[in-house]
JSON list of C-alpha atoms in Angstrom, two decimals:
[
{"chain": "A", "resi": 1, "resn": "GLU", "atom": "CA", "xyz": [-24.70, -13.43, 7.53]},
{"chain": "A", "resi": 2, "resn": "VAL", "atom": "CA", "xyz": [-21.70, -11.26, 7.89]},
{"chain": "A", "resi": 3, "resn": "GLN", "atom": "CA", "xyz": [-21.50, -8.28, 5.10]},
{"chain": "A", "resi": 4, "resn": "LEU", "atom": "CA", "xyz": [-19.50, -5.51, 4.64]},
{"chain": "A", "resi": 5, "resn": "VAL", "atom": "CA", "xyz": [-20.06, -3.09, 1.95]},
{"chain": "A", "resi": 6, "resn": "GLU", "atom": "CA", "xyz": [-17.95, -0.51, 0.62]},
{"chain": "A", "resi": 7, "resn": "SER", "atom": "CA", "xyz": [-18.91, 2.64, -1.31]},
{"chain": "A", "resi": 8, "resn": "GLY", "atom": "CA", "xyz": [-17.72, 6.25, -1.98]},
{"chain": "A", "resi": 9, "resn": "GLY", "atom": "CA", "xyz": [-15.57, 5.48, -5.07]},
{"chain": "A", "resi": 10, "resn": "ASP", "atom": "CA", "xyz": [-15.17, 7.84, -7.64]},
{"chain": "A", "resi": 11, "resn": "LEU", "atom": "CA", "xyz": [-12.95, 9.48, -10.50]},
{"chain": "A", "resi": 12, "resn": "VAL", "atom": "CA", "xyz": [-11.30, 12.08, -9.13]},
{"chain": "A", "resi": 13, "resn": "GLN", "atom": "CA", "xyz": [-8.62, 14.65, -10.03]},
{"chain": "A", "resi": 14, "resn": "PRO", "atom": "CA", "xyz": [-5.00, 14.23, -8.21]},
{"chain": "A", "resi": 15, "resn": "GLY", "atom": "CA", "xyz": [-4.73, 16.44, -5.00]},
{"chain": "A", "resi": 16, "resn": "ARG", "atom": "CA", "xyz": [-8.32, 16.13, -4.41]},
{"chain": "A", "resi": 17, "resn": "SER", "atom": "CA", "xyz": [-10.07, 14.26, -1.47]},
{"chain": "A", "resi": 18, "resn": "LEU", "atom": "CA", "xyz": [-12.60, 11.09, -1.37]},
{"chain": "A", "resi": 19, "resn": "ARG", "atom": "CA", "xyz": [-14.48, 9.76, 1.64]},
{"chain": "A", "resi": 20, "resn": "LEU", "atom": "CA", "xyz": [-15.16, 5.85, 1.39]},
{"chain": "A", "resi": 21, "resn": "SER", "atom": "CA", "xyz": [-17.41, 4.17, 3.65]},
{"chain": "A", "resi": 22, "resn": "CYS", "atom": "CA", "xyz": [-17.81, 0.42, 4.85]},
{"chain": "A", "resi": 23, "resn": "ALA", "atom": "CA", "xyz": [-20.99, -0.59, 6.00]},
{"chain": "A", "resi": 24, "resn": "ALA", "atom": "CA", "xyz": [-21.11, -3.23, 8.21]},
{"chain": "A", "resi": 25, "resn": "SER", "atom": "CA", "xyz": [-24.19, -5.92, 9.12]},
{"chain": "A", "resi": 26, "resn": "GLY", "atom": "CA", "xyz": [-24.37, -9.52, 10.61]},
{"chain": "A", "resi": 27, "resn": "PHE", "atom": "CA", "xyz": [-22.10, -9.04, 13.66]},
{"chain": "A", "resi": 28, "resn": "THR", "atom": "CA", "xyz": [-21.42, -6.51, 16.55]},
{"chain": "A", "resi": 29, "resn": "PHE", "atom": "CA", "xyz": [-19.43, -4.21, 14.74]},
{"chain": "A", "resi": 30, "resn": "GLY", "atom": "CA", "xyz": [-18.13, -2.66, 17.65]},
{"chain": "A", "resi": 31, "resn": "ASP", "atom": "CA", "xyz": [-16.29, -5.61, 18.93]},
{"chain": "A", "resi": 32, "resn": "PHE", "atom": "CA", "xyz": [-13.85, -5.79, 16.06]},
{"chain": "A", "resi": 33, "resn": "ALA", "atom": "CA", "xyz": [-11.05, -3.93, 14.73]},
{"chain": "A", "resi": 34, "resn": "VAL", "atom": "CA", "xyz": [-11.58, -2.59, 10.76]},
{"chain": "A", "resi": 35, "resn": "SER", "atom": "CA", "xyz": [-8.77, -2.90, 8.06]},
{"chain": "A", "resi": 36, "resn": "TRP", "atom": "CA", "xyz": [-8.83, -1.46, 4.59]},
{"chain": "A", "resi": 37, "resn": "PHE", "atom": "CA", "xyz": [-6.89, -2.67, 1.73]},
{"chain": "A", "resi": 38, "resn": "ARG", "atom": "CA", "xyz": [-6.63, -1.92, -1.79]},
{"chain": "A", "resi": 39, "resn": "GLN", "atom": "CA", "xyz": [-6.00, -3.57, -5.16]},
{"chain": "A", "resi": 40, "resn": "ALA", "atom": "CA", "xyz": [-4.54, -1.66, -8.08]},
{"chain": "A", "resi": 41, "resn": "PRO", "atom": "CA", "xyz": [-5.45, -2.85, -11.49]},
{"chain": "A", "resi": 42, "resn": "GLY", "atom": "CA", "xyz": [-4.05, -5.99, -12.02]},
{"chain": "A", "resi": 43, "resn": "LYS", "atom": "CA", "xyz": [-1.82, -6.28, -9.19]},
{"chain": "A", "resi": 44, "resn": "GLY", "atom": "CA", "xyz": [-1.53, -8.01, -6.10]},
{"chain": "A", "resi": 45, "resn": "LEU", "atom": "CA", "xyz": [-3.04, -6.89, -2.73]},
{"chain": "A", "resi": 46, "resn": "GLU", "atom": "CA", "xyz": [-1.94, -4.10, -0.27]},
{"chain": "A", "resi": 47, "resn": "TRP", "atom": "CA", "xyz": [-2.60, -3.18, 3.27]},
{"chain": "A", "resi": 48, "resn": "VAL", "atom": "CA", "xyz": [-3.94, 0.06, 3.69]},
{"chain": "A", "resi": 49, "resn": "GLY", "atom": "CA", "xyz": [-4.70, 0.73, 7.22]},
{"chain": "A", "resi": 50, "resn": "PHE", "atom": "CA", "xyz": [-6.33, -0.55, 10.43]},
{"chain": "A", "resi": 51, "resn": "ILE", "atom": "CA", "xyz": [-8.61, 1.08, 13.70]},
{"chain": "A", "resi": 52, "resn": "ARG", "atom": "CA", "xyz": [-9.00, -1.12, 16.72]},
{"chain": "A", "resi": 53, "resn": "ALA", "atom": "CA", "xyz": [-12.17, -1.27, 18.42]},
{"chain": "A", "resi": 54, "resn": "LYS", "atom": "CA", "xyz": [-13.55, 1.34, 20.85]},
{"chain": "A", "resi": 55, "resn": "PHE", "atom": "CA", "xyz": [-12.26, -1.18, 23.78]},
{"chain": "A", "resi": 56, "resn": "TYR", "atom": "CA", "xyz": [-8.93, -0.71, 22.28]},
{"chain": "A", "resi": 57, "resn": "GLY", "atom": "CA", "xyz": [-9.00, 3.09, 21.86]},
{"chain": "A", "resi": 58, "resn": "GLU", "atom": "CA", "xyz": [-10.10, 3.08, 18.41]},
{"chain": "A", "resi": 59, "resn": "THR", "atom": "CA", "xyz": [-6.36, 3.71, 17.61]},
{"chain": "A", "resi": 60, "resn": "THR", "atom": "CA", "xyz": [-5.01, 3.62, 14.02]},
{"chain": "A", "resi": 61, "resn": "GLU", "atom": "CA", "xyz": [-2.20, 2.21, 11.89]},
{"chain": "A", "resi": 62, "resn": "TYR", "atom": "CA", "xyz": [-1.34, 3.19, 8.52]},
{"chain": "A", "resi": 63, "resn": "ALA", "atom": "CA", "xyz": [1.01, 2.00, 5.38]},
{"chain": "A", "resi": 64, "resn": "ALA", "atom": "CA", "xyz": [3.79, 4.14, 4.86]},
{"chain": "A", "resi": 65, "resn": "SER", "atom": "CA", "xyz": [2.33, 4.87, 1.42]},
{"chain": "A", "resi": 66, "resn": "VAL", "atom": "CA", "xyz": [-0.65, 6.75, 2.76]},
{"chain": "A", "resi": 67, "resn": "LYS", "atom": "CA", "xyz": [0.21, 7.69, 6.38]},
{"chain": "A", "resi": 68, "resn": "GLY", "atom": "CA", "xyz": [-0.53, 11.50, 6.44]},
{"chain": "A", "resi": 69, "resn": "ARG", "atom": "CA", "xyz": [-2.76, 11.59, 3.81]},
{"chain": "A", "resi": 70, "resn": "PHE", "atom": "CA", "xyz": [-5.31, 8.74, 4.53]},
{"chain": "A", "resi": 71, "resn": "THR", "atom": "CA", "xyz": [-7.36, 8.66, 7.78]},
{"chain": "A", "resi": 72, "resn": "ILE", "atom": "CA", "xyz": [-9.50, 5.58, 9.20]},
{"chain": "A", "resi": 73, "resn": "SER", "atom": "CA", "xyz": [-12.76, 6.25, 11.82]},
{"chain": "A", "resi": 74, "resn": "ARG", "atom": "CA", "xyz": [-15.75, 4.49, 12.92]},
{"chain": "A", "resi": 75, "resn": "ASP", "atom": "CA", "xyz": [-19.23, 4.99, 14.21]},
{"chain": "A", "resi": 76, "resn": "ASP", "atom": "CA", "xyz": [-20.22, 2.35, 15.94]},
{"chain": "A", "resi": 77, "resn": "SER", "atom": "CA", "xyz": [-23.71, 3.84, 16.11]},
{"chain": "A", "resi": 78, "resn": "LYS", "atom": "CA", "xyz": [-24.25, 3.27, 12.56]},
{"chain": "A", "resi": 79, "resn": "SER", "atom": "CA", "xyz": [-21.92, 0.10, 11.77]},
{"chain": "A", "resi": 80, "resn": "VAL", "atom": "CA", "xyz": [-20.00, 1.96, 9.76]},
{"chain": "A", "resi": 81, "resn": "ALA", "atom": "CA", "xyz": [-15.93, 2.38, 9.25]},
{"chain": "A", "resi": 82, "resn": "TYR", "atom": "CA", "xyz": [-14.80, 5.60, 6.81]},
{"chain": "A", "resi": 83, "resn": "LEU", "atom": "CA", "xyz": [-11.50, 5.76, 5.12]},
{"chain": "A", "resi": 84, "resn": "GLN", "atom": "CA", "xyz": [-10.68, 9.80, 4.16]},
{"chain": "A", "resi": 85, "resn": "MET", "atom": "CA", "xyz": [-8.35, 10.25, 1.58]},
{"chain": "A", "resi": 86, "resn": "SER", "atom": "CA", "xyz": [-6.98, 13.56, 0.88]},
{"chain": "A", "resi": 87, "resn": "SER", "atom": "CA", "xyz": [-3.90, 14.73, -1.64]},
{"chain": "A", "resi": 88, "resn": "LEU", "atom": "CA", "xyz": [-4.76, 11.92, -3.68]},
{"chain": "A", "resi": 89, "resn": "LYS", "atom": "CA", "xyz": [-2.09, 10.62, -6.04]},
{"chain": "A", "resi": 90, "resn": "ILE", "atom": "CA", "xyz": [-2.73, 8.62, -9.69]},
{"chain": "A", "resi": 91, "resn": "GLU", "atom": "CA", "xyz": [-1.10, 5.86, -7.93]},
{"chain": "A", "resi": 92, "resn": "ASP", "atom": "CA", "xyz": [-3.81, 5.60, -5.31]},
{"chain": "A", "resi": 93, "resn": "THR", "atom": "CA", "xyz": [-6.00, 4.48, -8.33]},
{"chain": "A", "resi": 94, "resn": "ALA", "atom": "CA", "xyz": [-7.24, 0.93, -6.89]},
{"chain": "A", "resi": 95, "resn": "VAL", "atom": "CA", "xyz": [-10.19, -1.16, -5.51]},
{"chain": "A", "resi": 96, "resn": "TYR", "atom": "CA", "xyz": [-10.24, -0.40, -2.20]},
{"chain": "A", "resi": 97, "resn": "TYR", "atom": "CA", "xyz": [-11.82, -3.15, 0.46]},
{"chain": "A", "resi": 98, "resn": "CYS", "atom": "CA", "xyz": [-12.78, -3.22, 4.18]},
{"chain": "A", "resi": 99, "resn": "THR", "atom": "CA", "xyz": [-13.23, -6.37, 6.22]},
{"chain": "A", "resi": 100, "resn": "LYS", "atom": "CA", "xyz": [-13.53, -6.94, 9.81]},
{"chain": "A", "resi": 101, "resn": "TYR", "atom": "CA", "xyz": [-10.35, -7.81, 11.74]},
{"chain": "A", "resi": 102, "resn": "GLY", "atom": "CA", "xyz": [-10.43, -10.21, 14.80]},
{"chain": "A", "resi": 103, "resn": "GLY", "atom": "CA", "xyz": [-7.10, -12.28, 14.59]},
{"chain": "A", "resi": 104, "resn": "MET", "atom": "CA", "xyz": [-8.23, -12.61, 10.80]},
{"chain": "A", "resi": 105, "resn": "ALA", "atom": "CA", "xyz": [-9.28, -10.42, 7.66]},
{"chain": "A", "resi": 106, "resn": "ASP", "atom": "CA", "xyz": [-12.43, -12.16, 6.77]},
{"chain": "A", "resi": 107, "resn": "SER", "atom": "CA", "xyz": [-15.64, -11.16, 5.13]},
{"chain": "A", "resi": 108, "resn": "TRP", "atom": "CA", "xyz": [-14.30, -8.92, 2.29]},
{"chain": "A", "resi": 109, "resn": "GLY", "atom": "CA", "xyz": [-16.85, -6.71, 0.28]},
{"chain": "A", "resi": 110, "resn": "GLN", "atom": "CA", "xyz": [-16.97, -6.34, -3.38]},
{"chain": "A", "resi": 111, "resn": "GLY", "atom": "CA", "xyz": [-14.90, -3.13, -3.09]},
{"chain": "A", "resi": 112, "resn": "THR", "atom": "CA", "xyz": [-15.33, 0.29, -4.28]},
{"chain": "A", "resi": 113, "resn": "LEU", "atom": "CA", "xyz": [-13.18, 1.61, -7.31]},
{"chain": "A", "resi": 114, "resn": "VAL", "atom": "CA", "xyz": [-11.25, 4.74, -6.84]},
{"chain": "A", "resi": 115, "resn": "THR", "atom": "CA", "xyz": [-9.76, 6.13, -10.19]},
{"chain": "A", "resi": 116, "resn": "VAL", "atom": "CA", "xyz": [-7.24, 9.20, -9.70]},
{"chain": "A", "resi": 117, "resn": "SER", "atom": "CA", "xyz": [-6.89, 10.94, -12.95]},
{"chain": "A", "resi": 118, "resn": "PRO", "atom": "CA", "xyz": [-6.44, 14.39, -14.54]},
{"chain": "B", "resi": 1, "resn": "ASP", "atom": "CA", "xyz": [8.92, -4.22, 6.63]},
{"chain": "B", "resi": 2, "resn": "VAL", "atom": "CA", "xyz": [8.31, -8.05, 6.66]},
{"chain": "B", "resi": 3, "resn": "VAL", "atom": "CA", "xyz": [8.87, -9.29, 3.04]},
{"chain": "B", "resi": 4, "resn": "MET", "atom": "CA", "xyz": [6.62, -12.31, 2.16]},
{"chain": "B", "resi": 5, "resn": "THR", "atom": "CA", "xyz": [7.98, -14.21, -0.34]},
{"chain": "B", "resi": 6, "resn": "GLN", "atom": "CA", "xyz": [5.78, -17.06, -2.19]},
{"chain": "B", "resi": 7, "resn": "THR", "atom": "CA", "xyz": [7.01, -19.94, -4.84]},
{"chain": "B", "resi": 8, "resn": "PRO", "atom": "CA", "xyz": [6.25, -20.89, -7.33]},
{"chain": "B", "resi": 9, "resn": "LEU", "atom": "CA", "xyz": [4.46, -17.54, -8.98]},
{"chain": "B", "resi": 10, "resn": "SER", "atom": "CA", "xyz": [2.65, -19.63, -11.12]},
{"chain": "B", "resi": 11, "resn": "SER", "atom": "CA", "xyz": [1.29, -23.23, -10.60]},
{"chain": "B", "resi": 12, "resn": "PRO", "atom": "CA", "xyz": [-0.32, -25.23, -13.44]},
{"chain": "B", "resi": 13, "resn": "VAL", "atom": "CA", "xyz": [-2.13, -28.15, -12.49]},
{"chain": "B", "resi": 14, "resn": "THR", "atom": "CA", "xyz": [-4.30, -30.78, -13.50]},
{"chain": "B", "resi": 15, "resn": "LEU", "atom": "CA", "xyz": [-7.57, -31.11, -11.87]},
{"chain": "B", "resi": 16, "resn": "GLY", "atom": "CA", "xyz": [-7.61, -33.59, -9.35]},
{"chain": "B", "resi": 17, "resn": "GLN", "atom": "CA", "xyz": [-4.22, -33.56, -8.50]},
{"chain": "B", "resi": 18, "resn": "PRO", "atom": "CA", "xyz": [-2.56, -31.92, -5.52]},
{"chain": "B", "resi": 19, "resn": "ALA", "atom": "CA", "xyz": [-0.93, -28.57, -5.46]},
{"chain": "B", "resi": 20, "resn": "SER", "atom": "CA", "xyz": [1.18, -26.86, -2.82]},
{"chain": "B", "resi": 21, "resn": "ILE", "atom": "CA", "xyz": [2.16, -23.08, -2.46]},
{"chain": "B", "resi": 22, "resn": "SER", "atom": "CA", "xyz": [4.83, -22.09, -0.30]},
{"chain": "B", "resi": 23, "resn": "CYS", "atom": "CA", "xyz": [5.34, -18.93, 1.77]},
{"chain": "B", "resi": 24, "resn": "ARG", "atom": "CA", "xyz": [8.38, -17.43, 3.49]},
{"chain": "B", "resi": 25, "resn": "SER", "atom": "CA", "xyz": [8.47, -14.23, 5.77]},
{"chain": "B", "resi": 26, "resn": "SER", "atom": "CA", "xyz": [11.59, -12.47, 6.38]},
{"chain": "B", "resi": 27, "resn": "GLN", "atom": "CA", "xyz": [11.45, -12.34, 9.88]},
{"chain": "B", "resi": 28, "resn": "SER", "atom": "CA", "xyz": [9.18, -14.65, 12.31]},
{"chain": "B", "resi": 29, "resn": "LEU", "atom": "CA", "xyz": [5.44, -14.02, 12.54]},
{"chain": "B", "resi": 30, "resn": "VAL", "atom": "CA", "xyz": [5.01, -15.11, 15.92]},
{"chain": "B", "resi": 31, "resn": "HIS", "atom": "CA", "xyz": [3.28, -12.12, 17.99]},
{"chain": "B", "resi": 32, "resn": "ARG", "atom": "CA", "xyz": [3.92, -11.28, 21.34]},
{"chain": "B", "resi": 33, "resn": "ASP", "atom": "CA", "xyz": [0.74, -12.86, 22.25]},
{"chain": "B", "resi": 34, "resn": "GLY", "atom": "CA", "xyz": [2.02, -16.43, 21.28]},
{"chain": "B", "resi": 35, "resn": "ASP", "atom": "CA", "xyz": [-0.11, -16.55, 18.13]},
{"chain": "B", "resi": 36, "resn": "THR", "atom": "CA", "xyz": [1.32, -16.81, 14.63]},
{"chain": "B", "resi": 37, "resn": "TYR", "atom": "CA", "xyz": [-0.85, -14.32, 12.15]},
{"chain": "B", "resi": 38, "resn": "LEU", "atom": "CA", "xyz": [-0.23, -16.02, 8.58]},
{"chain": "B", "resi": 39, "resn": "SER", "atom": "CA", "xyz": [-3.31, -16.20, 6.71]},
{"chain": "B", "resi": 40, "resn": "TRP", "atom": "CA", "xyz": [-3.95, -17.34, 2.98]},
{"chain": "B", "resi": 41, "resn": "LEU", "atom": "CA", "xyz": [-6.35, -15.84, 0.67]},
{"chain": "B", "resi": 42, "resn": "HIS", "atom": "CA", "xyz": [-7.84, -16.93, -2.34]},
{"chain": "B", "resi": 43, "resn": "GLN", "atom": "CA", "xyz": [-8.94, -14.47, -5.26]},
{"chain": "B", "resi": 44, "resn": "ARG", "atom": "CA", "xyz": [-10.74, -16.06, -8.38]},
{"chain": "B", "resi": 45, "resn": "PRO", "atom": "CA", "xyz": [-10.71, -14.16, -11.52]},
{"chain": "B", "resi": 46, "resn": "GLY", "atom": "CA", "xyz": [-12.93, -11.14, -11.42]},
{"chain": "B", "resi": 47, "resn": "GLN", "atom": "CA", "xyz": [-13.60, -11.67, -7.57]},
{"chain": "B", "resi": 48, "resn": "SER", "atom": "CA", "xyz": [-12.91, -10.19, -4.11]},
{"chain": "B", "resi": 49, "resn": "PRO", "atom": "CA", "xyz": [-10.34, -11.98, -2.21]},
{"chain": "B", "resi": 50, "resn": "ARG", "atom": "CA", "xyz": [-11.74, -14.65, 0.36]},
{"chain": "B", "resi": 51, "resn": "LEU", "atom": "CA", "xyz": [-10.20, -15.98, 3.22]},
{"chain": "B", "resi": 52, "resn": "LEU", "atom": "CA", "xyz": [-9.22, -19.46, 3.36]},
{"chain": "B", "resi": 53, "resn": "ILE", "atom": "CA", "xyz": [-6.75, -19.95, 6.25]},
{"chain": "B", "resi": 54, "resn": "TYR", "atom": "CA", "xyz": [-5.92, -18.06, 9.20]},
{"chain": "B", "resi": 55, "resn": "LYS", "atom": "CA", "xyz": [-3.33, -18.41, 12.11]},
{"chain": "B", "resi": 56, "resn": "ILE", "atom": "CA", "xyz": [-1.15, -20.72, 9.94]},
{"chain": "B", "resi": 57, "resn": "SER", "atom": "CA", "xyz": [-3.90, -23.87, 9.62]},
{"chain": "B", "resi": 58, "resn": "ASN", "atom": "CA", "xyz": [-7.46, -22.92, 10.78]},
{"chain": "B", "resi": 59, "resn": "ARG", "atom": "CA", "xyz": [-9.49, -23.00, 7.89]},
{"chain": "B", "resi": 60, "resn": "PHE", "atom": "CA", "xyz": [-12.14, -20.22, 7.73]},
{"chain": "B", "resi": 61, "resn": "SER", "atom": "CA", "xyz": [-15.90, -21.05, 8.01]},
{"chain": "B", "resi": 62, "resn": "GLY", "atom": "CA", "xyz": [-17.52, -22.92, 4.69]},
{"chain": "B", "resi": 63, "resn": "VAL", "atom": "CA", "xyz": [-13.88, -23.71, 3.45]},
{"chain": "B", "resi": 64, "resn": "PRO", "atom": "CA", "xyz": [-13.50, -27.24, 1.96]},
{"chain": "B", "resi": 65, "resn": "ASP", "atom": "CA", "xyz": [-11.35, -29.48, 3.91]},
{"chain": "B", "resi": 66, "resn": "ARG", "atom": "CA", "xyz": [-9.17, -30.03, 0.90]},
{"chain": "B", "resi": 67, "resn": "PHE", "atom": "CA", "xyz": [-7.37, -26.96, 1.83]},
{"chain": "B", "resi": 68, "resn": "SER", "atom": "CA", "xyz": [-4.86, -27.17, 4.56]},
{"chain": "B", "resi": 69, "resn": "GLY", "atom": "CA", "xyz": [-2.32, -25.04, 6.01]},
{"chain": "B", "resi": 70, "resn": "SER", "atom": "CA", "xyz": [0.79, -25.66, 7.88]},
{"chain": "B", "resi": 71, "resn": "GLY", "atom": "CA", "xyz": [4.37, -24.18, 9.03]},
{"chain": "B", "resi": 72, "resn": "ALA", "atom": "CA", "xyz": [5.92, -22.50, 11.83]},
{"chain": "B", "resi": 73, "resn": "GLY", "atom": "CA", "xyz": [8.26, -19.31, 12.34]},
{"chain": "B", "resi": 74, "resn": "THR", "atom": "CA", "xyz": [9.21, -18.18, 8.90]},
{"chain": "B", "resi": 75, "resn": "ASP", "atom": "CA", "xyz": [7.85, -21.06, 6.70]},
{"chain": "B", "resi": 76, "resn": "PHE", "atom": "CA", "xyz": [4.58, -21.51, 5.69]},
{"chain": "B", "resi": 77, "resn": "THR", "atom": "CA", "xyz": [2.59, -23.80, 3.22]},
{"chain": "B", "resi": 78, "resn": "LEU", "atom": "CA", "xyz": [-0.71, -24.35, 1.75]},
{"chain": "B", "resi": 79, "resn": "LYS", "atom": "CA", "xyz": [-1.84, -27.55, 0.16]},
{"chain": "B", "resi": 80, "resn": "ILE", "atom": "CA", "xyz": [-4.65, -28.50, -1.85]},
{"chain": "B", "resi": 81, "resn": "THR", "atom": "CA", "xyz": [-5.30, -32.23, -1.72]},
{"chain": "B", "resi": 82, "resn": "ARG", "atom": "CA", "xyz": [-7.17, -32.63, -5.34]},
{"chain": "B", "resi": 83, "resn": "VAL", "atom": "CA", "xyz": [-7.57, -29.49, -7.48]},
{"chain": "B", "resi": 84, "resn": "GLU", "atom": "CA", "xyz": [-11.01, -28.59, -8.41]},
{"chain": "B", "resi": 85, "resn": "ALA", "atom": "CA", "xyz": [-12.47, -26.18, -11.39]},
{"chain": "B", "resi": 86, "resn": "GLU", "atom": "CA", "xyz": [-13.26, -23.75, -8.61]},
{"chain": "B", "resi": 87, "resn": "ASP", "atom": "CA", "xyz": [-9.84, -23.54, -7.38]},
{"chain": "B", "resi": 88, "resn": "VAL", "atom": "CA", "xyz": [-8.11, -21.39, -10.21]},
{"chain": "B", "resi": 89, "resn": "GLY", "atom": "CA", "xyz": [-7.07, -17.96, -9.40]},
{"chain": "B", "resi": 90, "resn": "VAL", "atom": "CA", "xyz": [-4.66, -16.17, -7.24]},
{"chain": "B", "resi": 91, "resn": "TYR", "atom": "CA", "xyz": [-3.51, -17.22, -3.85]},
{"chain": "B", "resi": 92, "resn": "TYR", "atom": "CA", "xyz": [-1.84, -14.81, -1.27]},
{"chain": "B", "resi": 93, "resn": "CYS", "atom": "CA", "xyz": [-0.21, -15.29, 2.06]},
{"chain": "B", "resi": 94, "resn": "MET", "atom": "CA", "xyz": [-0.42, -12.25, 4.17]},
{"chain": "B", "resi": 95, "resn": "GLN", "atom": "CA", "xyz": [1.00, -11.60, 7.77]},
{"chain": "B", "resi": 96, "resn": "SER", "atom": "CA", "xyz": [-0.83, -9.45, 10.19]},
{"chain": "B", "resi": 97, "resn": "THR", "atom": "CA", "xyz": [1.36, -10.04, 13.13]},
{"chain": "B", "resi": 98, "resn": "HIS", "atom": "CA", "xyz": [3.95, -6.70, 12.26]},
{"chain": "B", "resi": 99, "resn": "PHE", "atom": "CA", "xyz": [2.75, -3.56, 11.26]},
{"chain": "B", "resi": 100, "resn": "PRO", "atom": "CA", "xyz": [2.81, -2.86, 8.27]},
{"chain": "B", "resi": 101, "resn": "TRP", "atom": "CA", "xyz": [0.73, -5.93, 7.44]},
{"chain": "B", "resi": 102, "resn": "THR", "atom": "CA", "xyz": [2.25, -7.48, 4.09]},
{"chain": "B", "resi": 103, "resn": "PHE", "atom": "CA", "xyz": [1.28, -10.04, 1.57]},
{"chain": "B", "resi": 104, "resn": "GLY", "atom": "CA", "xyz": [2.94, -12.39, -0.50]},
{"chain": "B", "resi": 105, "resn": "GLN", "atom": "CA", "xyz": [3.49, -11.48, -4.55]},
{"chain": "B", "resi": 106, "resn": "GLY", "atom": "CA", "xyz": [0.56, -14.06, -5.31]},
{"chain": "B", "resi": 107, "resn": "THR", "atom": "CA", "xyz": [0.60, -17.47, -6.96]},
{"chain": "B", "resi": 108, "resn": "THR", "atom": "CA", "xyz": [-1.53, -17.92, -10.05]},
{"chain": "B", "resi": 109, "resn": "VAL", "atom": "CA", "xyz": [-2.96, -21.70, -10.14]},
{"chain": "B", "resi": 110, "resn": "GLU", "atom": "CA", "xyz": [-4.33, -22.58, -13.37]},
{"chain": "B", "resi": 111, "resn": "VAL", "atom": "CA", "xyz": [-5.52, -25.72, -15.00]},
{"chain": "B", "resi": 112, "resn": "LYS", "atom": "CA", "xyz": [-3.01, -27.40, -17.55]}
]
């Protein structure tokens, strides 16, 4: 069974950093891209960023709202993707989800809550 | 950025009756590889989103056949032939043809 489990969410102050993890199982992790999404409380879904598979250079794409502050990486040997978040803002408060991506964003995890508050 | 516009934003339905949601994009979603990366997702209250339809009309594994997607270019539709109680929640269209990927505002389906 394909499964992705997000972790690392926490309550942090504005300006601080946090790293989220996305642990995958049930498929060949290295063959797929990984994307991160988020959902602020009571709001809709927002795409955060994307990392291609190693075959495609592990290159990344980011939403303008996080570009320069967030970095996505992956460790295929551990089947884990990471979302390194720095210079966090109050508006980054959201549940963060990761998905595998092979032409479609499937297998959403339960998400991990990041709260940015003074 | 590609703007995705869903209509209606709220859809009160009677169980057993059909429902339809429209999604329009501000530019063509045909990728240079020839595919159209338009997906539909469903989020039940308090749950994570789940993929229903990908590439316009392909049902994801385990999705009941009462769900169907159609459309082309900039106009897309999700149809539910007979709404069941478990279908309530918010439906989103999402394009992953152009970066940044973007979502529609969401359509809330609720039972009358």
